[in-house]
Amino acid sequence: MNSPATWFREDFTHTGSSFGLRIVRKLDEVQSPFQKIEIYETTDWGNLMVIDGATMVTTRDNFFYHEMMAHAPLFTHPDPRDVVIIGGGDCGTLREVLKHPGVRSAVQCDIDEQVTRMSEKYFPELCESNADPRATVMFDDGIAFMANAKPESIDVIVVDSTDPVGPAEGLFNRAFYENCRKALRPDGLLVQQSESPLALMHLIVDMRAAMRAAGFVDFAILPFPQPCYPTGWWSCLIASKQPRDLASFRKADAAAKAFATKYYTAGIHQGALATPPFVAQALAD
Ligand code: SAM
């Protein structure tokens, strides 16, 4: 199994590193109107989804990302009922959001139906809550969706997108964040995957600046492991519409949660709120 042909490798030119997985075979490939989606069977990581050459999801390690993107903001919000996920077409974040019994509606708006169709076929466990009556799985540009969203109608917006290039580029700017802010209720929260603090701290700084320019007030960056993404270390950025201490969350509710997780716990959430000095320095005004 050591011939180069049996390895999927993604080179990260901006970090001068790469990530590889030993593959058994390519299971599928589709060129959608938006991006090229490939599915591989790996020897040790289950299935692998790749979009435009970038690793998106593996069976083995997606729980870090999906659990932190969903449970960290939902346990930070006082009473999340209406949730919107922009992107997230693999449906893993939707599944985690719907674990919260207080959520009464969760809309997932991904631009690319093919991502969800591929996930249903190759990552069925991520899609197991798609038929939940509280769920709406729709396909549209998240930029347009937020521009047309009813003001003050959403409690938590989760931006679970690809990197800020191609169709996702417009999900990382002030105009998009202004629309998110308008659509949030006063105690609403925006959370967005914010790439690697080690490799792309400047992107996090720029995202926060654009969110602040759009009127968001307080911010928390929560790092977490994500072995299949560049540097193996990822993050999400939480922003609040009104002033609040994002370091405080519903810790007792998180500790007493009635659903299973593989990574997220109240203790993990608390630990992720500790800011490493190099991150604090980069974020210092
Ligand atoms: N966890 C992944 C990561 O951080 O690399 C993201 C996974 S998820 C599959 C990313 C999704 O964002 C893709 O399905 C893609 O179609 C979607 N996406 C990209 N641009 C979008 C846009 N403008 N509106 C809605 N969805 C978008």
Coordinates of C-alpha atoms and ligand atoms in Angstrom, one line a residue:
M1 CA 0.0 0.0 0.0
N2 CA 2.9 2.3 -0.3
S3 CA 2.8 3.3 -3.9
P4 CA 2.0 7.0 -4.4
A5 CA -1.1 6.0 -6.4
T6 CA -2.8 4.7 -3.2
W7 CA -2.5 8.0 -1.3
F8 CA -4.8 11.0 -1.5
R9 CA -2.6 14.0 -0.7
E10 CA -3.6 17.7 -0.3
D11 CA -0.8 20.2 -0.5
F12 CA -1.3 23.4 1.4
T13 CA 0.9 25.9 -0.4
H14 CA 0.2 28.7 2.1
T15 CA 1.5 26.5 5.0
G16 CA 4.2 24.6 3.2
S17 CA 2.7 21.4 4.4
S18 CA 0.4 18.6 3.2
F19 CA -2.0 16.0 4.5
G20 CA -2.4 12.5 3.2
L21 CA -4.7 9.6 3.6
R22 CA -4.2 6.1 2.3
I23 CA -7.0 5.2 0.0
V24 CA -8.6 2.0 -1.2
R25 CA -10.3 3.5 -4.2
K26 CA -12.2 6.4 -5.6
L27 CA -15.9 5.9 -5.0
D28 CA -17.4 8.8 -6.9
E29 CA -16.8 12.1 -8.6
V30 CA -19.2 14.8 -9.8
Q31 CA -18.6 18.2 -11.3
S32 CA -21.5 20.4 -10.1
P33 CA -22.2 23.8 -11.4
F34 CA -20.2 25.1 -8.5
Q35 CA -17.3 22.7 -7.7
K36 CA -15.8 19.3 -8.2
I37 CA -16.8 16.8 -5.5
E38 CA -14.8 13.6 -5.1
I39 CA -15.4 10.7 -2.7
Y40 CA -12.7 8.2 -1.7
E41 CA -12.8 5.1 0.5
T42 CA -9.7 5.2 2.8
T43 CA -8.0 2.4 4.6
D44 CA -8.3 3.9 8.1
W45 CA -10.5 7.0 8.0
G46 CA -13.7 5.8 6.5
N47 CA -14.9 7.8 3.6
L48 CA -13.4 11.1 2.5
M49 CA -15.1 14.0 0.7
V50 CA -12.9 16.4 -1.3
I51 CA -14.2 19.6 -2.9
D52 CA -12.0 21.3 -5.5
G53 CA -9.1 19.4 -4.1
A54 CA -9.7 20.4 -0.5
T55 CA -10.4 17.9 2.2
M56 CA -13.9 18.5 3.6
V57 CA -15.0 15.6 5.7
T58 CA -13.8 12.2 6.7
T59 CA -15.9 9.6 8.6
R60 CA -13.3 9.3 11.3
D61 CA -12.7 12.9 12.4
N62 CA -15.6 15.1 11.3
F63 CA -17.1 15.0 14.8
F64 CA -14.6 17.6 16.2
Y65 CA -15.7 20.2 13.7
H66 CA -19.4 19.5 13.6
E67 CA -19.8 19.3 17.4
M68 CA -17.9 22.5 18.1
M69 CA -19.6 24.4 15.3
A70 CA -23.0 23.5 16.7
H71 CA -22.8 23.0 20.5
A72 CA -20.4 25.8 21.4
P73 CA -22.7 28.6 20.0
L74 CA -26.0 26.8 21.0
F75 CA -24.9 26.4 24.6
T76 CA -23.6 30.1 24.5
H77 CA -27.0 31.4 23.4
P78 CA -29.5 31.7 26.3
D79 CA -32.4 29.9 24.4
P80 CA -31.7 29.0 20.8
R81 CA -34.9 28.2 18.9
D82 CA -34.4 29.2 15.3
V83 CA -31.1 28.3 13.7
V84 CA -29.8 28.8 10.2
I85 CA -26.8 27.0 8.8
I86 CA -25.2 28.5 5.7
G87 CA -23.2 25.9 3.8
G88 CA -22.9 22.7 5.8
G89 CA -24.2 20.6 2.9
D90 CA -22.7 17.4 4.4
C91 CA -25.5 17.8 7.0
G92 CA -23.2 17.0 10.0
T93 CA -23.7 20.4 11.6
L94 CA -27.5 20.1 11.1
R95 CA -27.5 16.8 12.9
E96 CA -25.7 18.3 15.9
V97 CA -28.0 21.4 16.0
L98 CA -31.1 19.2 16.0
K99 CA -29.8 17.3 19.1
H100 CA -30.9 20.4 21.1
P101 CA -34.5 19.8 22.1
G102 CA -35.2 23.6 22.4
V103 CA -34.5 24.1 18.7
R104 CA -37.8 24.4 16.8
S105 CA -36.4 25.2 13.4
A106 CA -33.1 24.5 11.7
V107 CA -32.7 25.7 8.1
Q108 CA -29.6 24.5 6.2
C109 CA -28.9 26.5 3.0
D110 CA -26.1 25.1 0.9
I111 CA -25.4 26.4 -2.6
D112 CA -24.7 22.9 -3.9
E113 CA -27.3 20.1 -3.8
Q114 CA -24.7 17.6 -5.0
V115 CA -22.8 17.9 -1.7
T116 CA -25.9 16.8 0.2
R117 CA -26.7 14.0 -2.3
M118 CA -23.1 12.7 -2.0
S119 CA -23.3 12.9 1.8
E120 CA -26.6 11.0 1.9
K121 CA -24.9 8.2 -0.1
Y122 CA -21.4 8.1 1.5
F123 CA -21.9 9.7 4.9
P124 CA -25.5 8.5 5.8
E125 CA -24.8 8.9 9.5
L126 CA -24.4 12.7 9.1
C127 CA -27.8 12.9 7.3
E128 CA -29.8 10.8 9.8
S129 CA -31.7 13.9 11.1
N130 CA -32.5 15.4 7.7
A131 CA -36.1 14.1 7.9
D132 CA -36.6 15.7 11.4
P133 CA -39.8 17.8 11.1
R134 CA -37.8 20.8 12.4
A135 CA -35.3 20.6 9.6
T136 CA -35.4 22.4 6.2
V137 CA -32.7 21.3 3.8
M138 CA -32.6 23.8 0.9
F139 CA -30.2 24.7 -1.9
D140 CA -29.5 28.4 -2.6
D141 CA -26.7 30.9 -2.4
G142 CA -26.2 31.7 1.3
I143 CA -25.4 35.2 0.4
A144 CA -28.8 35.7 -1.2
F145 CA -30.5 33.8 1.6
M146 CA -29.2 36.1 4.3
A147 CA -29.9 39.2 2.2
N148 CA -33.5 38.2 2.0
A149 CA -33.9 36.9 5.6
K150 CA -36.6 38.3 7.8
P151 CA -35.2 40.9 10.2
E152 CA -34.8 39.6 13.8
S153 CA -36.0 36.1 13.0
I154 CA -33.0 33.9 13.8
D155 CA -31.2 33.1 17.1
V156 CA -28.0 31.5 15.8
I157 CA -26.5 31.6 12.3
V158 CA -23.8 28.9 11.7
V159 CA -21.6 29.6 8.7
D160 CA -20.2 26.2 7.8
S161 CA -18.6 27.0 4.5
T162 CA -15.7 26.1 2.3
D163 CA -12.6 28.3 2.4
P164 CA -13.0 32.0 1.4
V165 CA -12.4 31.4 -2.3
G166 CA -14.9 30.5 -5.1
P167 CA -18.6 30.4 -4.1
A168 CA -17.8 31.0 -0.4
E169 CA -15.8 34.2 -0.9
G170 CA -18.8 36.4 -0.3
L171 CA -19.5 34.7 3.1
F172 CA -16.5 36.4 4.6
N173 CA -17.2 40.1 4.1
R174 CA -18.9 43.1 5.8
A175 CA -22.0 43.1 3.5
F176 CA -22.8 39.4 4.3
Y177 CA -22.2 40.0 8.0
E178 CA -24.5 43.1 8.0
N179 CA -27.3 40.9 6.6
C180 CA -26.6 38.3 9.3
R181 CA -26.8 40.9 12.0
K182 CA -30.1 42.3 10.7
A183 CA -31.6 38.7 10.6
L184 CA -30.5 37.9 14.2
R185 CA -32.7 38.6 17.2
P186 CA -31.1 41.0 19.7
D187 CA -29.5 38.2 21.7
G188 CA -28.5 36.4 18.5
L189 CA -25.1 34.9 17.7
L190 CA -23.2 34.3 14.5
V191 CA -20.6 31.5 14.4
Q192 CA -18.3 30.9 11.5
Q193 CA -15.6 28.3 10.8
S194 CA -12.5 30.4 11.0
E195 CA -9.7 28.2 9.6
S196 CA -6.4 27.5 11.3
P197 CA -5.2 30.0 14.0
L198 CA -1.6 28.7 13.4
A199 CA -1.6 29.2 9.6
L200 CA -4.3 31.8 9.0
M201 CA -4.5 34.1 12.0
H202 CA -4.6 37.1 9.6
L203 CA -7.8 35.7 8.2
I204 CA -9.4 35.5 11.7
V205 CA -8.3 39.1 12.4
D206 CA -9.8 40.2 9.1
M207 CA -13.0 38.3 9.7
R208 CA -13.4 39.8 13.2
A209 CA -12.7 43.3 11.7
A210 CA -15.4 42.8 9.1
M211 CA -17.9 41.5 11.7
R212 CA -17.1 44.4 13.9
A213 CA -17.6 46.9 11.0
A214 CA -20.9 45.2 10.4
G215 CA -22.0 45.9 14.0
F216 CA -21.2 42.8 15.9
V217 CA -19.9 43.6 19.3
D218 CA -18.2 40.8 21.2
F219 CA -16.2 37.9 19.9
A220 CA -14.7 34.6 21.1
I221 CA -12.4 32.3 19.1
L222 CA -12.6 28.7 20.0
P223 CA -9.8 26.4 18.7
F224 CA -10.3 22.7 18.3
P225 CA -8.5 19.8 16.7
Q226 CA -9.3 18.9 13.2
P227 CA -6.7 16.4 11.9
C228 CA -7.7 16.5 8.3
Y229 CA -7.5 20.3 7.8
P230 CA -4.4 22.3 7.3
T231 CA -2.1 22.2 10.4
G232 CA -4.6 19.8 12.1
W233 CA -5.9 22.6 14.3
W234 CA -9.0 24.6 13.4
S235 CA -11.3 27.2 15.0
C236 CA -14.7 28.8 15.1
L237 CA -15.3 32.5 15.7
I238 CA -18.5 33.4 17.7
A239 CA -19.8 37.0 17.4
S240 CA -22.7 38.6 19.4
K241 CA -25.2 41.2 18.1
Q242 CA -25.3 42.9 21.5
P243 CA -22.7 43.2 24.3
R244 CA -22.2 40.1 26.2
D245 CA -19.5 37.9 27.8
L246 CA -19.0 35.2 25.3
A247 CA -16.7 33.4 27.8
S248 CA -19.8 32.5 29.8
F249 CA -22.1 29.8 28.5
R250 CA -24.9 27.5 29.8
K251 CA -22.3 25.3 31.5
A252 CA -24.8 23.4 33.7
D253 CA -27.0 22.7 30.6
A254 CA -24.0 21.5 28.6
A255 CA -22.9 19.3 31.5
A256 CA -26.4 17.8 31.8
K257 CA -27.1 17.5 28.1
A258 CA -29.3 14.5 27.3
F259 CA -27.6 13.6 24.0
A260 CA -24.3 11.9 23.2
T261 CA -21.2 13.7 21.8
K262 CA -17.8 12.3 20.9
Y263 CA -15.8 15.5 21.6
Y264 CA -17.9 18.4 22.9
T265 CA -18.4 18.6 26.7
A266 CA -18.8 21.5 29.1
G267 CA -15.2 21.0 30.0
I268 CA -14.0 21.0 26.4
H269 CA -16.0 24.2 25.8
Q270 CA -14.5 25.8 28.9
G271 CA -11.0 24.8 27.8
A272 CA -11.5 26.1 24.2
L273 CA -12.2 29.5 25.7
A274 CA -8.7 29.8 27.0
T275 CA -6.8 31.9 24.5
P276 CA -3.2 31.0 23.7
P277 CA -0.9 34.0 24.1
F278 CA 0.0 34.2 20.4
V279 CA -3.7 34.3 19.5
A280 CA -4.4 37.0 22.1
Q281 CA -1.5 39.0 20.8
A282 CA -2.8 38.8 17.2
L283 CA -6.2 39.8 18.3
A284 CA -5.1 42.7 20.5
D285 CA -6.4 45.9 19.1
Ligands
SAM1 N1 -16.2 21.6 7.2 C1 -15.8 22.1 5.9 C2 -14.6 23.0 5.9 O1 -14.4 23.8 6.9 O2 -13.8 22.9 5.0 C3 -16.9 22.7 5.2 C4 -17.8 21.6 4.8 S1 -19.3 22.0 4.0 C5 -19.2 20.6 2.9 C6 -18.9 23.5 3.0 C7 -20.1 23.8 2.1 O3 -20.1 25.2 1.9 C8 -20.1 23.1 0.8 O4 -21.1 22.2 0.7 C9 -20.3 24.3 -0.2 O5 -21.2 23.9 -1.2 C10 -20.9 25.3 0.7 N2 -20.9 26.7 0.2 C11 -19.8 27.3 -0.4 N3 -20.2 28.6 -0.7 C12 -21.5 28.7 -0.4 C13 -22.5 29.8 -0.5 N4 -22.1 31.0 -1.1 N5 -23.7 29.6 0.0 C14 -24.1 28.4 0.6 N6 -23.2 27.4 0.7 C15 -21.9 27.5 0.2

